[in-house]
C-alpha positions as a Python dict, from the first residue, in 0.01 Angstrom:
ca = {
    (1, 'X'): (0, 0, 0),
    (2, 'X'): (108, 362, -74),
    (3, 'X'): (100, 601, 207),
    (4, 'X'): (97, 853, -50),
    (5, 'X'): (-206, 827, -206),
    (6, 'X'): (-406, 785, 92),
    (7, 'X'): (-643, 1067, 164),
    (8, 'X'): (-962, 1127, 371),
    (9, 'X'): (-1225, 919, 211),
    (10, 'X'): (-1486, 1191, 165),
    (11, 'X'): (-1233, 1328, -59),
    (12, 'X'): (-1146, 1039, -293),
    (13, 'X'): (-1394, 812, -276),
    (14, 'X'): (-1707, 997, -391),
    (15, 'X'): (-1790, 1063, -711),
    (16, 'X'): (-1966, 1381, -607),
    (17, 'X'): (-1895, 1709, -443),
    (18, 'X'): (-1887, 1710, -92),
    (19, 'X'): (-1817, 1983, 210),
    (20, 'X'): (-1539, 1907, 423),
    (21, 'X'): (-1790, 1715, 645),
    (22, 'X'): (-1841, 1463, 419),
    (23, 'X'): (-2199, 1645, 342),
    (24, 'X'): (-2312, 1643, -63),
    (25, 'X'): (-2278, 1980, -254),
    (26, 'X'): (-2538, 1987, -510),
    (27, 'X'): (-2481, 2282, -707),
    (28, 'X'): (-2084, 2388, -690),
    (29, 'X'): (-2148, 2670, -915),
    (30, 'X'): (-2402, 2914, -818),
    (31, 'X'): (-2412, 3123, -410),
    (32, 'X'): (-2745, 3064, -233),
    (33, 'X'): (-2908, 3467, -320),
    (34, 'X'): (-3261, 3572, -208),
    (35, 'X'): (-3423, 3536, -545),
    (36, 'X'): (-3223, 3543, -865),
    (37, 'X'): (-3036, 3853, -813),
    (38, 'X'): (-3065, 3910, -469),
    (39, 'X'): (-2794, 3923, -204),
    (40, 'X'): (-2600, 3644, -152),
    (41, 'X'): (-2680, 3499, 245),
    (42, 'X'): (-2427, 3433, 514),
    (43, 'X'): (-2602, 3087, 546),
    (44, 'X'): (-2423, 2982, 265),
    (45, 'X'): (-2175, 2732, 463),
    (46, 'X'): (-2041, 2612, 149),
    (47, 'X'): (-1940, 2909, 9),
    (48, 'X'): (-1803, 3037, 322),
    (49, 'X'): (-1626, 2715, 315),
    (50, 'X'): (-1484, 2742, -6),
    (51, 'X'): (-1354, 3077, -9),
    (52, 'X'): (-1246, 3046, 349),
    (53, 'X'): (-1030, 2739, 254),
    (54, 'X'): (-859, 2882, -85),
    (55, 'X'): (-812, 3273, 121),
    (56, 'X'): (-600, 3012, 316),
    (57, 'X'): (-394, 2781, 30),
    (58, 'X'): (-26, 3030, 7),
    (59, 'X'): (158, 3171, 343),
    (60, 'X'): (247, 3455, 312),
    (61, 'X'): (263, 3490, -48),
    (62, 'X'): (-78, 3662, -213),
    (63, 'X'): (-257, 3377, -383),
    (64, 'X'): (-329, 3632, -628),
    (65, 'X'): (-170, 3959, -695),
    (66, 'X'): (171, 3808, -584),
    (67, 'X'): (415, 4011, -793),
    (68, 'X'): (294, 4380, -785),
    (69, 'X'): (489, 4750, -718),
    (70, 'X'): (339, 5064, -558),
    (71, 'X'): (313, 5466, -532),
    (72, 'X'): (183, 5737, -319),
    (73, 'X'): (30, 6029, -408),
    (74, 'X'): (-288, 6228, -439),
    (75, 'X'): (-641, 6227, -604),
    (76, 'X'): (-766, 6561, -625),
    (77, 'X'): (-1145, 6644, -715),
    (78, 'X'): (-1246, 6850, -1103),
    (79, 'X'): (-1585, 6798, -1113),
    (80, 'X'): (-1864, 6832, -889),
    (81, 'X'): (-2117, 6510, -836),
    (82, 'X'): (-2273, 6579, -495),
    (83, 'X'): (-2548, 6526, -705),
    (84, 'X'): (-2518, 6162, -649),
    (85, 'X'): (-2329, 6139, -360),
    (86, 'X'): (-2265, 6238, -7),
    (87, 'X'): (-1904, 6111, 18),
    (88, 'X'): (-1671, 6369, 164),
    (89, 'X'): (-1379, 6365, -16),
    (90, 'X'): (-1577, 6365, -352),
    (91, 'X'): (-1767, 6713, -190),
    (92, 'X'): (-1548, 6966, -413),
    (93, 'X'): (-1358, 7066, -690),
    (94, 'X'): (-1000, 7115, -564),
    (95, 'X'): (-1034, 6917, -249),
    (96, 'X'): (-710, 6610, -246),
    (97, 'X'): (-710, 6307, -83),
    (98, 'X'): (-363, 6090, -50),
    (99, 'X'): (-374, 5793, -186),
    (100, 'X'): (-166, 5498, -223),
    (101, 'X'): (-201, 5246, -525),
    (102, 'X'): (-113, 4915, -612),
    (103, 'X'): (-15, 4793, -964),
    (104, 'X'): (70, 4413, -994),
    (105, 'X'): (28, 4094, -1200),
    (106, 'X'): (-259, 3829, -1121),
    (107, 'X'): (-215, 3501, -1148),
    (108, 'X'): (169, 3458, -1161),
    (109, 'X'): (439, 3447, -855),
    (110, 'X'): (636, 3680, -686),
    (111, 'X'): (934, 3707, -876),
    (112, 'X'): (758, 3657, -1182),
    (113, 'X'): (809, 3863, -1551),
    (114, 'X'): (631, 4121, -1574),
    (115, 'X'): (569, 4107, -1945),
    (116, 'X'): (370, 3793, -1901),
    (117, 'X'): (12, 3792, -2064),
    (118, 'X'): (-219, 3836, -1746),
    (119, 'X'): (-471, 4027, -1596),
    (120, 'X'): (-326, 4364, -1421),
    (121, 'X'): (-450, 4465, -1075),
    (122, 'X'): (-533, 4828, -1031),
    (123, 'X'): (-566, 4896, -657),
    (124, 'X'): (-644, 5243, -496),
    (125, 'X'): (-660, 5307, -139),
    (126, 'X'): (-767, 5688, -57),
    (127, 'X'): (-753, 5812, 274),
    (128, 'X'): (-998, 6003, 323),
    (129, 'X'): (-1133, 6207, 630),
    (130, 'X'): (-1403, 5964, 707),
    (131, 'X'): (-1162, 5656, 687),
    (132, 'X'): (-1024, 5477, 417),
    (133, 'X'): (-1159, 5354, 61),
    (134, 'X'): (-1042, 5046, -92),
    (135, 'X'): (-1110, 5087, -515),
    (136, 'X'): (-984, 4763, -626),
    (137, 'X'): (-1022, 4652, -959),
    (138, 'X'): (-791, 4552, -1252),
    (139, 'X'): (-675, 4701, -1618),
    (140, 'X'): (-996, 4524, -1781),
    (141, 'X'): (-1320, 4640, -1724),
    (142, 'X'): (-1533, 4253, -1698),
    (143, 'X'): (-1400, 3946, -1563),
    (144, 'X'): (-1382, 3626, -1615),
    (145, 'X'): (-1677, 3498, -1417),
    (146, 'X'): (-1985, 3626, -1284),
    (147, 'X'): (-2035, 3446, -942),
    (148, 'X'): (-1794, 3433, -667),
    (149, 'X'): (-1836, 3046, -613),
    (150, 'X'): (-1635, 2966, -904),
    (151, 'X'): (-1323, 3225, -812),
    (152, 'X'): (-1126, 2925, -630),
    (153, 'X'): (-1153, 2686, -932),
    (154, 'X'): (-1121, 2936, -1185),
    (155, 'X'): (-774, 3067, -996),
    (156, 'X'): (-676, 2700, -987),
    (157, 'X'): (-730, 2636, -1342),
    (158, 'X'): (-499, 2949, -1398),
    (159, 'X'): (-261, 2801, -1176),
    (160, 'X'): (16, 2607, -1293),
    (161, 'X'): (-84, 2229, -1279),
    (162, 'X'): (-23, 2077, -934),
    (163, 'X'): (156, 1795, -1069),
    (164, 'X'): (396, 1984, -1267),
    (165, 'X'): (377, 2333, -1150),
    (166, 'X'): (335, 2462, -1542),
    (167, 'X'): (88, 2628, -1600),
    (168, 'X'): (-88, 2484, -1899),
    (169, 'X'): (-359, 2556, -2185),
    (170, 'X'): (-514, 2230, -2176),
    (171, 'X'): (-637, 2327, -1854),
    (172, 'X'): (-742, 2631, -1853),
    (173, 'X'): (-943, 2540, -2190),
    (174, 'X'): (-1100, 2264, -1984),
    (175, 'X'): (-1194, 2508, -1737),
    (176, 'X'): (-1307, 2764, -1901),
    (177, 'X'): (-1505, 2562, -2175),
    (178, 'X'): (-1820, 2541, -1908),
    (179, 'X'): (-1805, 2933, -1873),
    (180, 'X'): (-1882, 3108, -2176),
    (181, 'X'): (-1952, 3385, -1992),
    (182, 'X'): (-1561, 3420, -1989),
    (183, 'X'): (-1527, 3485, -2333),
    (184, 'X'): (-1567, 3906, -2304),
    (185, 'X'): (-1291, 3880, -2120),
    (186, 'X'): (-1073, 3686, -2346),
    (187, 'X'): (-1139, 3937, -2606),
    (188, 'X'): (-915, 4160, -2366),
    (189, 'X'): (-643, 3905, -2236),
    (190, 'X'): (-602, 3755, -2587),
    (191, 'X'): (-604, 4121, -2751),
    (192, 'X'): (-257, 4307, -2773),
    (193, 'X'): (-403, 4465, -2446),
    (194, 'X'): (-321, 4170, -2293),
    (195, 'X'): (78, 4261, -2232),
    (196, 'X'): (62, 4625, -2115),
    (197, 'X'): (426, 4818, -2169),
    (198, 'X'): (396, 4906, -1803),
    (199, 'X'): (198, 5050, -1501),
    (200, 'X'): (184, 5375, -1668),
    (201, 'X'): (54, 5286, -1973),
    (202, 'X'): (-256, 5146, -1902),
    (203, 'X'): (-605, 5143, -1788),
    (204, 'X'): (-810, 5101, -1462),
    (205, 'X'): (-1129, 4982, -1372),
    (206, 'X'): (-1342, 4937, -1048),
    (207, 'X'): (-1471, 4647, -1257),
    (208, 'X'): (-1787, 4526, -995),
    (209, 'X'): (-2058, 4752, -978),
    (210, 'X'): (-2104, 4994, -656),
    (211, 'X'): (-2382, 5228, -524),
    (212, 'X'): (-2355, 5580, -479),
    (213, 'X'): (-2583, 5757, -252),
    (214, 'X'): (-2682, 6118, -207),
    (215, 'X'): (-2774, 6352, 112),
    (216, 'X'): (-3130, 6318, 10),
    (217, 'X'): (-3068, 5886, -15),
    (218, 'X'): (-3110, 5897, -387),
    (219, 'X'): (-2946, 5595, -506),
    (220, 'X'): (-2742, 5543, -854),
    (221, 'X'): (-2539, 5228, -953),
    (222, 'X'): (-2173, 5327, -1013),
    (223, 'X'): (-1881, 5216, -1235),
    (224, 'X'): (-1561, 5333, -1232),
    (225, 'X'): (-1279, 5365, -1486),
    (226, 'X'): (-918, 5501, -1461),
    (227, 'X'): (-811, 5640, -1803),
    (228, 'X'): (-395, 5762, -1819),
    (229, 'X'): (-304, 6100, -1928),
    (230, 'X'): (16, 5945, -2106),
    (231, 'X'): (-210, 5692, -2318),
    (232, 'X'): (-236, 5326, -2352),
    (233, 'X'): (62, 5101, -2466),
    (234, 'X'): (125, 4725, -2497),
    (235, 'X'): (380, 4532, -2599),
    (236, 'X'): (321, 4277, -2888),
    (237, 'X'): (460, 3915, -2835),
    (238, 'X'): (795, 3957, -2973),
    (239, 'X'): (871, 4263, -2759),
    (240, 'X'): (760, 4067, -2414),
    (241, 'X'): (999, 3856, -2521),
    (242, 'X'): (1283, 4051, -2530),
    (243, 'X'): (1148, 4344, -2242),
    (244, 'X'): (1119, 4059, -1976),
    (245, 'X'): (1442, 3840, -2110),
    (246, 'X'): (1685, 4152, -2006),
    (247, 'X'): (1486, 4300, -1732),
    (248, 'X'): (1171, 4077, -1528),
    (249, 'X'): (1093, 4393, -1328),
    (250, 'X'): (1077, 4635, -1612),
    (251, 'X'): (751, 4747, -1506),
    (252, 'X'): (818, 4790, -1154),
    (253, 'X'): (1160, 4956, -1272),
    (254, 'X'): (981, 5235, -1489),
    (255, 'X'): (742, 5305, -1223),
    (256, 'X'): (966, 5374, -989),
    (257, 'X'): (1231, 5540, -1224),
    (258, 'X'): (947, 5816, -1372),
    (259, 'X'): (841, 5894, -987),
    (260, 'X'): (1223, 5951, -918),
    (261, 'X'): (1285, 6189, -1217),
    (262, 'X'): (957, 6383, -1220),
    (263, 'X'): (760, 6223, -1429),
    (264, 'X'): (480, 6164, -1248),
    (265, 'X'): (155, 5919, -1365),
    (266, 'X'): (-159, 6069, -1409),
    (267, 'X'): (-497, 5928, -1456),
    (268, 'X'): (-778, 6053, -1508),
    (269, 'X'): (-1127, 5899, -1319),
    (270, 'X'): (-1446, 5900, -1464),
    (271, 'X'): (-1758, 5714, -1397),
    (272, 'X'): (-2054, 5588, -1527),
    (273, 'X'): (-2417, 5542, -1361),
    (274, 'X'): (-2709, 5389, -1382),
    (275, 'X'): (-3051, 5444, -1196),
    (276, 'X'): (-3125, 5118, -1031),
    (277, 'X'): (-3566, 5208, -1141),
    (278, 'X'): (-3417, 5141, -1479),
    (279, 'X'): (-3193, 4891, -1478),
    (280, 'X'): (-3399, 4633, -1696),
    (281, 'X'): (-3419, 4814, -2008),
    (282, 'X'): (-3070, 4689, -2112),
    (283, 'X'): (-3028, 4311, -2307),
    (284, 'X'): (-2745, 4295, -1986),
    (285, 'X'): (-2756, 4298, -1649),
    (286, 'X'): (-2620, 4588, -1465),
    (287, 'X'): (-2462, 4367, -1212),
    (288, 'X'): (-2256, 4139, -1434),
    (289, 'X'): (-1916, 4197, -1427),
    (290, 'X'): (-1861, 3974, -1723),
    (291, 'X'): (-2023, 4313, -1913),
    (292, 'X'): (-1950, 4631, -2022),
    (293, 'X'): (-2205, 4943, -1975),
    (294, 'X'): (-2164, 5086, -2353),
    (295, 'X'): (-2046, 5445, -2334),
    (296, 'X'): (-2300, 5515, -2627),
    (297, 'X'): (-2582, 5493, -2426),
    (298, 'X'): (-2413, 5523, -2030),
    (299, 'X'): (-2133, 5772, -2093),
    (300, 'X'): (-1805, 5844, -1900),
    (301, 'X'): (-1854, 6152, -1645),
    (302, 'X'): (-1534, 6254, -1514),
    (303, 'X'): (-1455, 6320, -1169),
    (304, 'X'): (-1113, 6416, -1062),
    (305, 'X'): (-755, 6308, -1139),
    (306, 'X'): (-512, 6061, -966),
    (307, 'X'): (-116, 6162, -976),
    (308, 'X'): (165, 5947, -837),
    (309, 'X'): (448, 6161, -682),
    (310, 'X'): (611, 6016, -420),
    (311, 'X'): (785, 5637, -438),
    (312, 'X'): (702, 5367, -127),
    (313, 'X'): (954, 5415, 128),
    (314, 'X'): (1041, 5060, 175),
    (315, 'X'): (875, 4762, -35),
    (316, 'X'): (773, 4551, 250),
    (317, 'X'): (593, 4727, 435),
    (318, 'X'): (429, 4990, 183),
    (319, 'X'): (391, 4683, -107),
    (320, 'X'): (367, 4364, 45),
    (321, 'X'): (230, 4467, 331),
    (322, 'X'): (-8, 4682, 188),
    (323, 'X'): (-385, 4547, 200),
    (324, 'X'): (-684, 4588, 12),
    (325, 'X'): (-1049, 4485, 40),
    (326, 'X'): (-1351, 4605, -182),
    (327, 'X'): (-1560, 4525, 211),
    (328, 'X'): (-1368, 4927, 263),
    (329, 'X'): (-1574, 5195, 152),
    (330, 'X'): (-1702, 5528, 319),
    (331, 'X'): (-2063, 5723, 323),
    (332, 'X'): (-2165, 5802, 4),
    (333, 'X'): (-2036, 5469, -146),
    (334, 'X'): (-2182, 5135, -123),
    (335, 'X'): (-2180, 4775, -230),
    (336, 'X'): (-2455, 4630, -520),
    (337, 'X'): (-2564, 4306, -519),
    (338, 'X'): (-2332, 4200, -785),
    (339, 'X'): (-2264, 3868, -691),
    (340, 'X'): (-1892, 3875, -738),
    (341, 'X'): (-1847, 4178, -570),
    (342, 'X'): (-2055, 4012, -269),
    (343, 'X'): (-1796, 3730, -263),
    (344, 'X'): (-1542, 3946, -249),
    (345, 'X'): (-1641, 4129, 17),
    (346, 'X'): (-1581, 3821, 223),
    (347, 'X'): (-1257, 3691, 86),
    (348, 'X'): (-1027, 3973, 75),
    (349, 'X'): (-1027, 4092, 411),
    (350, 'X'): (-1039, 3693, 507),
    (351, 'X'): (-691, 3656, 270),
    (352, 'X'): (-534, 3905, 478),
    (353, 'X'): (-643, 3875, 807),
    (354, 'X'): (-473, 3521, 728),
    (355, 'X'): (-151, 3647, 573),
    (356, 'X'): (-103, 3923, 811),
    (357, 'X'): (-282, 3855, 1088),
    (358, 'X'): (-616, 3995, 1244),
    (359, 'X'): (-461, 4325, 1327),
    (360, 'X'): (-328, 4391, 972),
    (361, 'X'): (-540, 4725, 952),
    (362, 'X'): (-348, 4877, 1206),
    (363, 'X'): (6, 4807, 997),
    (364, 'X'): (71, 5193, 846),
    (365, 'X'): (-17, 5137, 537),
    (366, 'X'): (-331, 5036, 592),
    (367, 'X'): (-460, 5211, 875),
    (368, 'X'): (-633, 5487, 819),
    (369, 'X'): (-506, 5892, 862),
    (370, 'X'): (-842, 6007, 1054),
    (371, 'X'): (-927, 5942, 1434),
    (372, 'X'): (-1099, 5573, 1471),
    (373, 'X'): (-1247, 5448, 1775),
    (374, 'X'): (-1375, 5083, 1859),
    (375, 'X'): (-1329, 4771, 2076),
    (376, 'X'): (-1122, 4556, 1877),
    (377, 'X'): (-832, 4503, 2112),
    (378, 'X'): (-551, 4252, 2145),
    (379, 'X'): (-501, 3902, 1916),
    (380, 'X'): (-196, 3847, 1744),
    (381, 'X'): (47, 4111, 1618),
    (382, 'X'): (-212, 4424, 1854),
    (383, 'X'): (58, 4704, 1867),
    (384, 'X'): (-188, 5006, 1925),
    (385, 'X'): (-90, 5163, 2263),
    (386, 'X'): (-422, 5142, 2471),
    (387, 'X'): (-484, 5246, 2818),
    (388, 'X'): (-865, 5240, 2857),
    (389, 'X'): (-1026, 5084, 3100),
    (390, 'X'): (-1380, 5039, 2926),
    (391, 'X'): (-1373, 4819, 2587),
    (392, 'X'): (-1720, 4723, 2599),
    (393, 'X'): (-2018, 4918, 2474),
    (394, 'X'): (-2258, 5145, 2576),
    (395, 'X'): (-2135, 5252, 2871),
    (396, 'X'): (-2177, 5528, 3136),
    (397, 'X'): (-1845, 5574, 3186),
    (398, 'X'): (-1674, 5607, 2877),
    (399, 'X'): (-1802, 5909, 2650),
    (400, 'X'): (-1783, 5734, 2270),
    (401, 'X'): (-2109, 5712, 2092),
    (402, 'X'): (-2252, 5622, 1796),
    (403, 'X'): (-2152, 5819, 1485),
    (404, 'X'): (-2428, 6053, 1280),
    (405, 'X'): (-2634, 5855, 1052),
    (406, 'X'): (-2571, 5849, 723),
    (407, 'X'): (-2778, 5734, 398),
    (408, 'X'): (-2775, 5359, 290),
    (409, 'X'): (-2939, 5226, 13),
    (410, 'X'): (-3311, 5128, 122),
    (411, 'X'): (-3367, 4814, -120),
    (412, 'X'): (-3661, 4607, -3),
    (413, 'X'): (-3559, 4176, -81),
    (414, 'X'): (-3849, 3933, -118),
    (415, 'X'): (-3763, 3577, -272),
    (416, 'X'): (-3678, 3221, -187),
    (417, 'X'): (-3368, 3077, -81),
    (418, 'X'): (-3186, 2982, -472),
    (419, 'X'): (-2896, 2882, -608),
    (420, 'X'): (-2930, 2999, -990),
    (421, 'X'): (-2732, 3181, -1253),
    (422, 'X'): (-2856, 3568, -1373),
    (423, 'X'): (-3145, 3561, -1619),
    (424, 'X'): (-2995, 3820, -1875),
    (425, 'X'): (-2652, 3560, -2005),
    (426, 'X'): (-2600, 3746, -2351),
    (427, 'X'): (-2276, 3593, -2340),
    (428, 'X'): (-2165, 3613, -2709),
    (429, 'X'): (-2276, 3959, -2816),
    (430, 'X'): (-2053, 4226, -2629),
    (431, 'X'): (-1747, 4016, -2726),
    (432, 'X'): (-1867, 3968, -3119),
    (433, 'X'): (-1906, 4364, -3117),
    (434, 'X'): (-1534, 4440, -2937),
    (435, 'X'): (-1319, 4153, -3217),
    (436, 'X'): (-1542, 4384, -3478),
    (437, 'X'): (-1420, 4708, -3353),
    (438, 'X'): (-1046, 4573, -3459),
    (439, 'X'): (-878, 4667, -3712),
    (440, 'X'): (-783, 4331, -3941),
    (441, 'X'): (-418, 4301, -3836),
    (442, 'X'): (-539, 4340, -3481),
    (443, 'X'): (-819, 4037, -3518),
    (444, 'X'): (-540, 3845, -3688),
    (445, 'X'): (-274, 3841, -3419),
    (446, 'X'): (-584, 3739, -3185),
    (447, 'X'): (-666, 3447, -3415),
    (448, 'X'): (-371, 3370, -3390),
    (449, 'X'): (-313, 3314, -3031),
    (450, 'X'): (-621, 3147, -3003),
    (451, 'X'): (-532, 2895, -3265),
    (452, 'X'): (-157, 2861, -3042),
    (453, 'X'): (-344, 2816, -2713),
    (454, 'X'): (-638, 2540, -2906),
    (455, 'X'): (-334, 2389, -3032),
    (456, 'X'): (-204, 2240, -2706),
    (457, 'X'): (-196, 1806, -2746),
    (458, 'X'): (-372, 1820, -2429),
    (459, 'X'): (-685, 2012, -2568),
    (460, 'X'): (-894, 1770, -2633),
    (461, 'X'): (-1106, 1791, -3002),
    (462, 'X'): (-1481, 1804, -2777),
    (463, 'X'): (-1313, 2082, -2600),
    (464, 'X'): (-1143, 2260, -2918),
    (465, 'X'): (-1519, 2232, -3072),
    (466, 'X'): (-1689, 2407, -2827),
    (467, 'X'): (-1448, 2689, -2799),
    (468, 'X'): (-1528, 2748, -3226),
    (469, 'X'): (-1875, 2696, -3141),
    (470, 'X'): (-1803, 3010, -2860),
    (471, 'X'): (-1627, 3190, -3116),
    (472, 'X'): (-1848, 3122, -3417),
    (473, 'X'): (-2175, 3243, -3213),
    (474, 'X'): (-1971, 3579, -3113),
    (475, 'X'): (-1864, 3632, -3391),
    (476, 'X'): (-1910, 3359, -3737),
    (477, 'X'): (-1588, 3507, -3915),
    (478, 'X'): (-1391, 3472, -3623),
    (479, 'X'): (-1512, 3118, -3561),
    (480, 'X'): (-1479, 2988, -3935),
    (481, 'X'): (-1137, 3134, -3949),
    (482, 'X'): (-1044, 2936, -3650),
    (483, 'X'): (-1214, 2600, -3787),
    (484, 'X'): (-1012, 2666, -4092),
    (485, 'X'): (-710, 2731, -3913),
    (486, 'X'): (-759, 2406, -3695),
    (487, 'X'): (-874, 2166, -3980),
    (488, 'X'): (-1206, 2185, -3790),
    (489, 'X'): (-1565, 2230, -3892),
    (490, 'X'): (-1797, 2467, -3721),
    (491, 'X'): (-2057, 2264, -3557),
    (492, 'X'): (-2279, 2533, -3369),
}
């Protein structure tokens, strides 16, 4: 008998998901919501589960986001929207806020290239006066999937292959093969978008969809988007190659390099909103983060402007040490019931209350610059000097009370308990109309990394089908031109 290859029986003898317990998981791909798109409920022990158990798979490096670089500096306000909402720092035209922001690579490790064809993260913590706001989103505007529950097996599938450690096509074709929601987003990682030149050069994006609020409690779902003053660059295949074979921290390098001589990154912020009474007039759902809001119909409004001037002091504490959590907002700004953004409400202060410990809000860099009061005391790594001798509350001794009231959304739920995917799919049409917008040089060299990735021996010809049946019902050029490519037929 090999020891090896033994393992608790719940997790190799059934041929069925289970919990941890042992108990049977019937649906593995949808969170338990109140009513199709409602909020997803605490109750959900399985999902809790899951993401509980993958926030806790690396020590101490980031499951994701591992290799990243940041910068200080300021966001300052241009335009006025108290219109739509009541958070201070977004009161006036002129008023700053510091920020700091994080820039990294997503699914690959530490010491990483940085020319490697991934997702960037775009991460933005402001400090406000009312505490601190966590905008974290990446250099696409949709993601791969819509509902949190399949985050730790789509990150896996990513991953290099457990076996191996390479990370292969095969697999993430496998994967992604039962999604075809994730195809708008391949439109972006497989486009020459999907190297960026650097940090600079590139985009932003809240990605999920928030709330803003008003004085008067007017509601408006909110989008946001980070657009640099310098442009957008990316670096074909060829280049990567040769950028990240004589430097793998080129990106990190010229971040650093511009802040040091002067040349400071700007971006500009706009948003977009929606009124939530009118959210089912579009053929999408507001709340899907696998979709864009077109900028036709929903157009950009901008708000201020973001500039980097001032380097980290020391990497480790102001970079991998630095924390971020879309759970962190202030009044004015609140969650949606997007379901990804739900999940991730959950898992990213989970992640880092595992890598850094409970207490890694009071580390400097994530703490925030206003006066904050509460009864969270002690646990590992406490080193807030404390001499109270009340940390309970209310209490007729000590003098703290609750803070003034501010608006929150007033949504009304009514539904049964469900586990079910979003009525309004659409998957194919958003990314048939992006591959259109290309130019024909720009579709080709996107052909052509599909055919390189569908061309993996491990890709299996039921699983090379379906991704030209994807293709073909996006777009039917794009998916003959693949068949052809592949000595395939279409078979829609």
């Amino acid at each position: 008998m090999d020891p090896y290859k033994q393992r608790p029986s719940s997790a190799y003898n059934t041929p069925f998901w289970t919990t941890n317990s042992g108990a049977p998981v019937w649906n593995n791909n949808s969170a338990l919501t109140i009513g199709s798109r409602g909020p997803i409920l605490l109750e959900d022990y399985h999902l809790v589960e899951k993401l509980a158990n993958f926030d806790r798979e690396r020590i101490p490096e980031r499951v994701v986001h591992a290799r990243g670089a940041s910068a200080k500096g300021f966001f300052q306000v241009t335009h006025d929207i108290t219109h739509l909402t009541c958070a201070d720092f977004l009161q006036a035209p002129g008023v700053q806020t510091p920020v700091i922001v994080r820039f990294s690579t997503v699914i690959h490790e530490r010491g990483s290239p940085e020319t490697l064809r991934d997702p960037r993260g775009f991460a933005v913590k402001f400090y406000t006066k009312e505490g601190n706001f966590d905008l974290v989103g990446n250099n696409f505007p949709v993601f791969f999937v819509r509902d949190g529950m399949k985050f730790p097996d789509m990150v896996h599938a990513l991953k290099p292959n457990p076996k191996s450690h390479i990370q292969e096509n095969w697999r993430i074709l496998d994967f992604f093969s039962h999604h075809p929601e994730s195809l708008h987003m391949f439109t972006f990682l497989f486009d020459d978008l999907g190297i960026p030149q650097d940090y600079r050069h590139m985009d932003g994006s809240g990605v999920n969809t928030y709330t803003l609020i008003n004085k008067e409690g007017k509601t408006h779902y909110v989008k946001f988007h980070w657009r640099p003053t310098c442009g957008v660059k990316s670096l074909l295949d060829e280049e990567a190659i040769r950028v990240g074979g004589s430097n793998h921290s080129h990106a990190t390098q010229d971040l650093y390099d511009s802040i040091a001589a002067g040349n400071y990154p700007e971006w500009k912020l706009f948003i977009q909103t929606i009124d939530p009474d009118h959210e089912d007039k579009y053929d999408f759902d507001p709340l899907d983060v696998t979709k864009t809001w077109p900028e036709d119909i929903l157009p950009l409004q901008p708000v201020g402007r973001m500039v980097l001037n001032k380097n980290i002091d020391n990497f480790f504490a102001e970079n991998e040490q630095l924390a971020f959590c879309p759970a962190i907002i202030v009044p004015g700004i609140y969650y949606s019931d997007d379901k990804l953004l739900q999940t991730r409400i959950f898992s990213y202060a989970d992640t880092q209350r595992h890598r850094l410990g409970p207490n890694y809000l009071q580390l400097p860099a994530n703490a925030p610059k206003c006066a904050h009061h509460n009864n969270h005391h002690e646990g590992f790594m406490n080193f807030m000097h404390r001499d109270e001798e009340v940390n309970y509350f209310p209490s007729r001794i000590d003098p703290a009370h609750h803070a003034e009231r501010y608006p929150q959304p007033p949504a009304l739920y009514t539904g049964k308990r469900e586990r079910c995917v979003i009525v309004k799919e659409n998957n194919f049409k958003q990314p048939g109309e992006r591959y259109r917008s290309w130019t024909s040089d720009r579709q080709e060299r996107f052909i052509r990394r599909w055919v390189d990735a569908l061309s993996d021996p491990r890709v299996t010809h039921e699983i090379r089908n379906i991704w030209i049946s994807y293709w073909s019902q996006a777009d039917k050029s794009l998916g003959q031109n693949l068949a052809s490519l592949l000595n395939m037929k279409v078979d829609i």
